[in-house]
Structure formats: C-alpha cells, structure tokens
Short mmCIF file of C-alpha atoms in Angstrom, two decimals:
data_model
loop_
_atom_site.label_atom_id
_atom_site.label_comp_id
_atom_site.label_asym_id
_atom_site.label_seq_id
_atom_site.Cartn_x
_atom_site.Cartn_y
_atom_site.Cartn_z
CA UNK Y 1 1.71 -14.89 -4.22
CA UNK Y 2 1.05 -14.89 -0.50
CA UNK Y 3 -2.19 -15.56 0.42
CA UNK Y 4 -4.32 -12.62 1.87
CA UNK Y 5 -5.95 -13.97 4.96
CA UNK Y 6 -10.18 -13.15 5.35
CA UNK Y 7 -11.11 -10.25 6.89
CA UNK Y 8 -11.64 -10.76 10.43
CA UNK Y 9 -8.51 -11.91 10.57
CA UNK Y 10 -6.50 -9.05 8.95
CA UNK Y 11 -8.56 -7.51 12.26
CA UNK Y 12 -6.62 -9.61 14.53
CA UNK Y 13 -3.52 -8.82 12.39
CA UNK Y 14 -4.44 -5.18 13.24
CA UNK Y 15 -4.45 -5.07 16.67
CA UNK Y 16 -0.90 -7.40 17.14
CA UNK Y 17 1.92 -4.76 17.89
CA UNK Y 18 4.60 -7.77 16.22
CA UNK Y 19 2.94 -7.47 13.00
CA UNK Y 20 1.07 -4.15 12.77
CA UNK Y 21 3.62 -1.18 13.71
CA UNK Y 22 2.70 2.14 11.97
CA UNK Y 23 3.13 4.30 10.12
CA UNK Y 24 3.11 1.98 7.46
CA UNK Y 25 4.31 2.88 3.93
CA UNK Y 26 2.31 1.23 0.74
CA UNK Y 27 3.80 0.91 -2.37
CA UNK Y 28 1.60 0.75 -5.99
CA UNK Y 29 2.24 1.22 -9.02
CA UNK Y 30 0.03 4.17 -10.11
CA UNK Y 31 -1.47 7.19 -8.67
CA UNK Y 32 -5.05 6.04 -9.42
CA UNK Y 33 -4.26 2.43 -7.39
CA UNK Y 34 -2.78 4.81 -4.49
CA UNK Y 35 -6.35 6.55 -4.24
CA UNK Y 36 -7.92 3.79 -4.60
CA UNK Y 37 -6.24 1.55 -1.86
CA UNK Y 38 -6.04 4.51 0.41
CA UNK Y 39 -9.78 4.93 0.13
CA UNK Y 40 -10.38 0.71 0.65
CA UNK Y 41 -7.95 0.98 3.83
CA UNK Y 42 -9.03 3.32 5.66
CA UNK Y 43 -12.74 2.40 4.81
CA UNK Y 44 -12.68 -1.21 5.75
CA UNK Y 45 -9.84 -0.87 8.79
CA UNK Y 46 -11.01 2.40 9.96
CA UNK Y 47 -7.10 3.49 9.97
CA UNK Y 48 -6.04 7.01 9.26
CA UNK Y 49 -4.87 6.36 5.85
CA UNK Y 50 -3.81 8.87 2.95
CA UNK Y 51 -2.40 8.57 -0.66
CA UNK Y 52 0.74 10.33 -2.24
CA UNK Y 53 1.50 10.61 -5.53
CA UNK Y 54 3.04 13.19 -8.28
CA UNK Y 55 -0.75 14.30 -9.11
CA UNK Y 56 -0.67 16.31 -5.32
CA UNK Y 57 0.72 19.25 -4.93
CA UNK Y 58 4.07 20.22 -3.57
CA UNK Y 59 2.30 21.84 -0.17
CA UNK Y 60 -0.16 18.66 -0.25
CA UNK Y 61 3.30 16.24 -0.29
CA UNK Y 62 5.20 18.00 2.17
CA UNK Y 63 2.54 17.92 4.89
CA UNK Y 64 1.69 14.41 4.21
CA UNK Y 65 5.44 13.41 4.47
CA UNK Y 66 5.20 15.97 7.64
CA UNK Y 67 1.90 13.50 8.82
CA UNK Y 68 3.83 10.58 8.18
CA UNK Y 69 6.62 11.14 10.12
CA UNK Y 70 4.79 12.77 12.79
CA UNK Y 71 2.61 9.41 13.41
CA UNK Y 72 -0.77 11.78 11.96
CA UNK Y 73 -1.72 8.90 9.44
CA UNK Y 74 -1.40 5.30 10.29
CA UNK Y 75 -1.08 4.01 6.29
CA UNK Y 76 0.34 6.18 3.27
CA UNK Y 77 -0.28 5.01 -0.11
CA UNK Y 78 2.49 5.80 -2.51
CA UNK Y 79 3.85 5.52 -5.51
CA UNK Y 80 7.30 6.02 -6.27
CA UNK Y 81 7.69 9.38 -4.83
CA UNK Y 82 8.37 8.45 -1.73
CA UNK Y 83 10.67 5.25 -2.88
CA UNK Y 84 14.35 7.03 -3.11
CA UNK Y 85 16.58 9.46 -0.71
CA UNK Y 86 14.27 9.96 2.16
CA UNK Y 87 15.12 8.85 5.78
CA UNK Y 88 11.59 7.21 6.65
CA UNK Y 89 12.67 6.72 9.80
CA UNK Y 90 9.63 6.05 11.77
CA UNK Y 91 8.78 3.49 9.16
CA UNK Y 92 8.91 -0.04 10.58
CA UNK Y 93 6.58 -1.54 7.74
CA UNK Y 94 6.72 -1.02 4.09
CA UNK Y 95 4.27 -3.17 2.14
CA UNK Y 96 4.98 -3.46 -2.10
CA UNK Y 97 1.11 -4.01 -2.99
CA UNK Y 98 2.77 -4.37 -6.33
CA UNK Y 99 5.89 -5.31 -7.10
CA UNK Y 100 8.48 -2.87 -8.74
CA UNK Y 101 9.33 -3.08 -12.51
CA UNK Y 102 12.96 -3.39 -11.30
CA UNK Y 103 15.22 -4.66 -8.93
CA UNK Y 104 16.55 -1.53 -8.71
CA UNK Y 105 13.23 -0.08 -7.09
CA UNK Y 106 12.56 -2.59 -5.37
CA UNK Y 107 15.43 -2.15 -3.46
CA UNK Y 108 14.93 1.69 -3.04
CA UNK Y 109 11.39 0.67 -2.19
CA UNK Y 110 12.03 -1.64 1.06
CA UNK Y 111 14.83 -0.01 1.84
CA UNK Y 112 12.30 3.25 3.27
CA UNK Y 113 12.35 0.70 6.29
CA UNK Y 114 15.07 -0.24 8.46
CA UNK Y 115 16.94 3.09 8.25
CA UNK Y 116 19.99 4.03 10.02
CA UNK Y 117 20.16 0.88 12.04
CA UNK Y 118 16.38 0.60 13.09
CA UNK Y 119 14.75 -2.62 12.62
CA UNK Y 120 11.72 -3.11 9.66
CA UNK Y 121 9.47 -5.46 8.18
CA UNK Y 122 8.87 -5.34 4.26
CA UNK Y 123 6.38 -7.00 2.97
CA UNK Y 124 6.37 -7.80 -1.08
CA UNK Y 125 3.30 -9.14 -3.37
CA UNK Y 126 4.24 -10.86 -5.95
CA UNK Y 127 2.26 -12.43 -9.11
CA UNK Y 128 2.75 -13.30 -12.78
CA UNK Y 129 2.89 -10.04 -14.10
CA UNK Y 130 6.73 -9.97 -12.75
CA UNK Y 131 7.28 -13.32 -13.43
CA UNK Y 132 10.36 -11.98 -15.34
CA UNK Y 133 12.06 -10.92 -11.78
CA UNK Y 134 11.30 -14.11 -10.22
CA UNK Y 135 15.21 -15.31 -10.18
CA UNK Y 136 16.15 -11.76 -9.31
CA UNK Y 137 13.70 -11.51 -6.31
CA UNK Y 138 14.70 -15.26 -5.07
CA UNK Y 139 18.70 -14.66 -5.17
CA UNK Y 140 18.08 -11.03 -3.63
CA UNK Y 141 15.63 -12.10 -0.94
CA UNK Y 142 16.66 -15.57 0.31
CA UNK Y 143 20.16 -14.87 1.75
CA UNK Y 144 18.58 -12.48 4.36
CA UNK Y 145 16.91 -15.59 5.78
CA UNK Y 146 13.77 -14.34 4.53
CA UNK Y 147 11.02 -17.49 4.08
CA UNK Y 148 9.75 -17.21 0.28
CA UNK Y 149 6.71 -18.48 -0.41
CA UNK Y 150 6.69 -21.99 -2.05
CA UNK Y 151 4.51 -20.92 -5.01
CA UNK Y 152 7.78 -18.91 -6.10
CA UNK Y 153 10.27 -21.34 -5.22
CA UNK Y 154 8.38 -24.10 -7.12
CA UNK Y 155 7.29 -21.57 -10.26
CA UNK Y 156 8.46 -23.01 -13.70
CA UNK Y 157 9.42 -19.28 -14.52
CA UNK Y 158 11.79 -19.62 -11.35
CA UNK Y 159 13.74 -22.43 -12.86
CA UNK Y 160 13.69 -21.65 -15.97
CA UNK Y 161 15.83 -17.89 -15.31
CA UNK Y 162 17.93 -20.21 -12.74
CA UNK Y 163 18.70 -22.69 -15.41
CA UNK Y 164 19.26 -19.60 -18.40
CA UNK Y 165 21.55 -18.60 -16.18
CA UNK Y 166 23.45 -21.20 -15.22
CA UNK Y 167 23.50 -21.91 -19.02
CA UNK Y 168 25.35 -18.49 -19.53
CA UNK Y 169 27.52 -18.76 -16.70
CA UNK Y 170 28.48 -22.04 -18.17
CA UNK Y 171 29.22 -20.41 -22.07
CA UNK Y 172 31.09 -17.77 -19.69
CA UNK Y 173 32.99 -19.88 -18.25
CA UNK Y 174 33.73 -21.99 -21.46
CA UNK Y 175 35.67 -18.81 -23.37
CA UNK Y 176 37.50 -18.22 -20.69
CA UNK Y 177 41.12 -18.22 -21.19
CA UNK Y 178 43.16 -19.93 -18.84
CA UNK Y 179 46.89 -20.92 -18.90
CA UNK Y 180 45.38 -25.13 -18.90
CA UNK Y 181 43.15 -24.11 -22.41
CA UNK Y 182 45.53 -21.73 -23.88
CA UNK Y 183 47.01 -23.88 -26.06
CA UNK Y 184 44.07 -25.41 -26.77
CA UNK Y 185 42.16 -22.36 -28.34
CA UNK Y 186 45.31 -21.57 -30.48
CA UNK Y 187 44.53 -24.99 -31.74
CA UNK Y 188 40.99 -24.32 -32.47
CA UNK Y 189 41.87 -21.00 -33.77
CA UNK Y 190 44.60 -22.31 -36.30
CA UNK Y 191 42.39 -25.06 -37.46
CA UNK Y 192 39.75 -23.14 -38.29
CA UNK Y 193 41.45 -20.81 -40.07
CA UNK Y 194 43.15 -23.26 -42.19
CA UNK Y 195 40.50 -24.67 -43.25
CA UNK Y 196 39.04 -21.21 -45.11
#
C-alpha cells in the first residue's frame, strides 16, 4: 500500500545512510520474482544485487549467504530460504516486496533484522491479495509504534476482521460461565429441556 516514490528519488533514498544501510535482505514470494527483482535492482540502481532461492545449489547458497554477510552484495533477493533460524546479523534492512501468506512468516521474515540486540528497519508491502491478514498485520504492527499507512487503517477489509472479531469475542464471552450467570444457564438449560 505504500506508495513507491519516482525514480530519482529512490536515488536520493540511495545515497541517505538513515534509510539505505546494506546489506539489505528482499523478501518475494517465488524464485522466478527473486530473479527477476534481483536483475531490475541491480540494473536500474547499479547495486551489487543477487537472488537466492531453493532452485541454486547448496555451494551457490552458502557463498551467497557467505557474500551477504561479508558485505560482497549490497541487495539479496530471497525467498523463504533465508526467512527462519539464521542470525542475519549484518542485516539492518529487510524489505517484504510481498507480503507472507502467514503471520507466522512474516514474523520469521522481519525478524532476519534486528538480531541479538542490533537495531533494523523492516519494510512490508502490502496490497489486496492479503487483504485476509489485514487485522493480523494492524494488531501485530501498531503496538511497536510503527506508523501504518492510512489506506490500511481506513480499508473496509480492516474493519470488517476487527468487527468479526469483536463479534466472537463477544459470543465468547456470552457462554462463559461465571458464578453471577450460573444460575441463570441452569435456568435456560432446564427450560429447554422441559419443553422437549
């Protein structure tokens, strides 16, 4: 949902050391987006930029890992094999270029930055093909203090998950038994049976 800004500007983007600190780590969602981005980066930027993905070999992922952490490529393009149980922790920028089918990942996904006490920036593009995560994403995100973008907060999707589950937590809350409603559902429980 944020909006990407033109070009030239990106260039400016580039050369600020607040927002542009690599190695940075690029999430997609298949190997053939991961070649493809990797390609677009590093042709339009002119950054050293690679993909990773389960197509590469073993040797091929180990020495771009090995690049990665050893400040050889500026961008890596991955897909989930880099998302889970590695210590990035020269990463200080993880961008999802598309969101993760899951909460789960997603938090496996930003959480490459920011290891063992380091500071991190993640960055996560969102649009209405995970509409369905909107309320997840919104009560994950916005405690941190993190500014959401106001076409999420103001989505009808948004609302509608918020108010589904405030309905359920309301029908939740409704069958619980208390000692104030105890008698009260015997009540309800005798009646009805009496009248079968």
């Amino acid at each position: 949902i944020p909006l990407v800004p033109p070009l030239w500007e990106q260039d400016l983007h580039l050369k600020d050391k607040k927002l542009f600190k690599p190695p940075v780590l690029v999430f997609v969602d298949c190997k053939l987006g991961a070649d493809l981005l990797s390609e677009a980066v590093q042709k339009v930027t002119g950054l050293k930029c690679i993909s990773i993905h389960s197509e590469k070999s073993q040797i091929e992922r180990k020495n771009i890992l090995k690049g990665l952490l050893e400040g050889d490529y500026e961008v890596v393009v991955s897909t989930g094999v880099l998302g889970r149980g590695l210590d990035l922790i020269s990463v200080k920028l993880v961008v999802n270029f598309d969101m993760p089918s899951s909460m789960d990942e997603y938090v496996h996904q930003v959480g490459r930055v920011g290891r063992l006490g380091q500071r991190g920036t993640a960055i996560t593009f969102i649009n209405n093909n995970s509409k369905r995560l909107f309320w997840d994403i919104t009560k994950r995100v916005k405690p941190t203090g993190t500014i959401l973008p106001p076409q999420l907060l103001n989505s009808p999707y948004l609302h509608d998950q918020k108010r589904k589950e405030q309905q359920k937590g309301k029908q939740a809350q409704s069958n619980l038994v208390t000692g104030a409603n105890l008698m009260d559902i015997i009540r309800k429980h005798d009646k009805s049976n009496s009248q079968k």
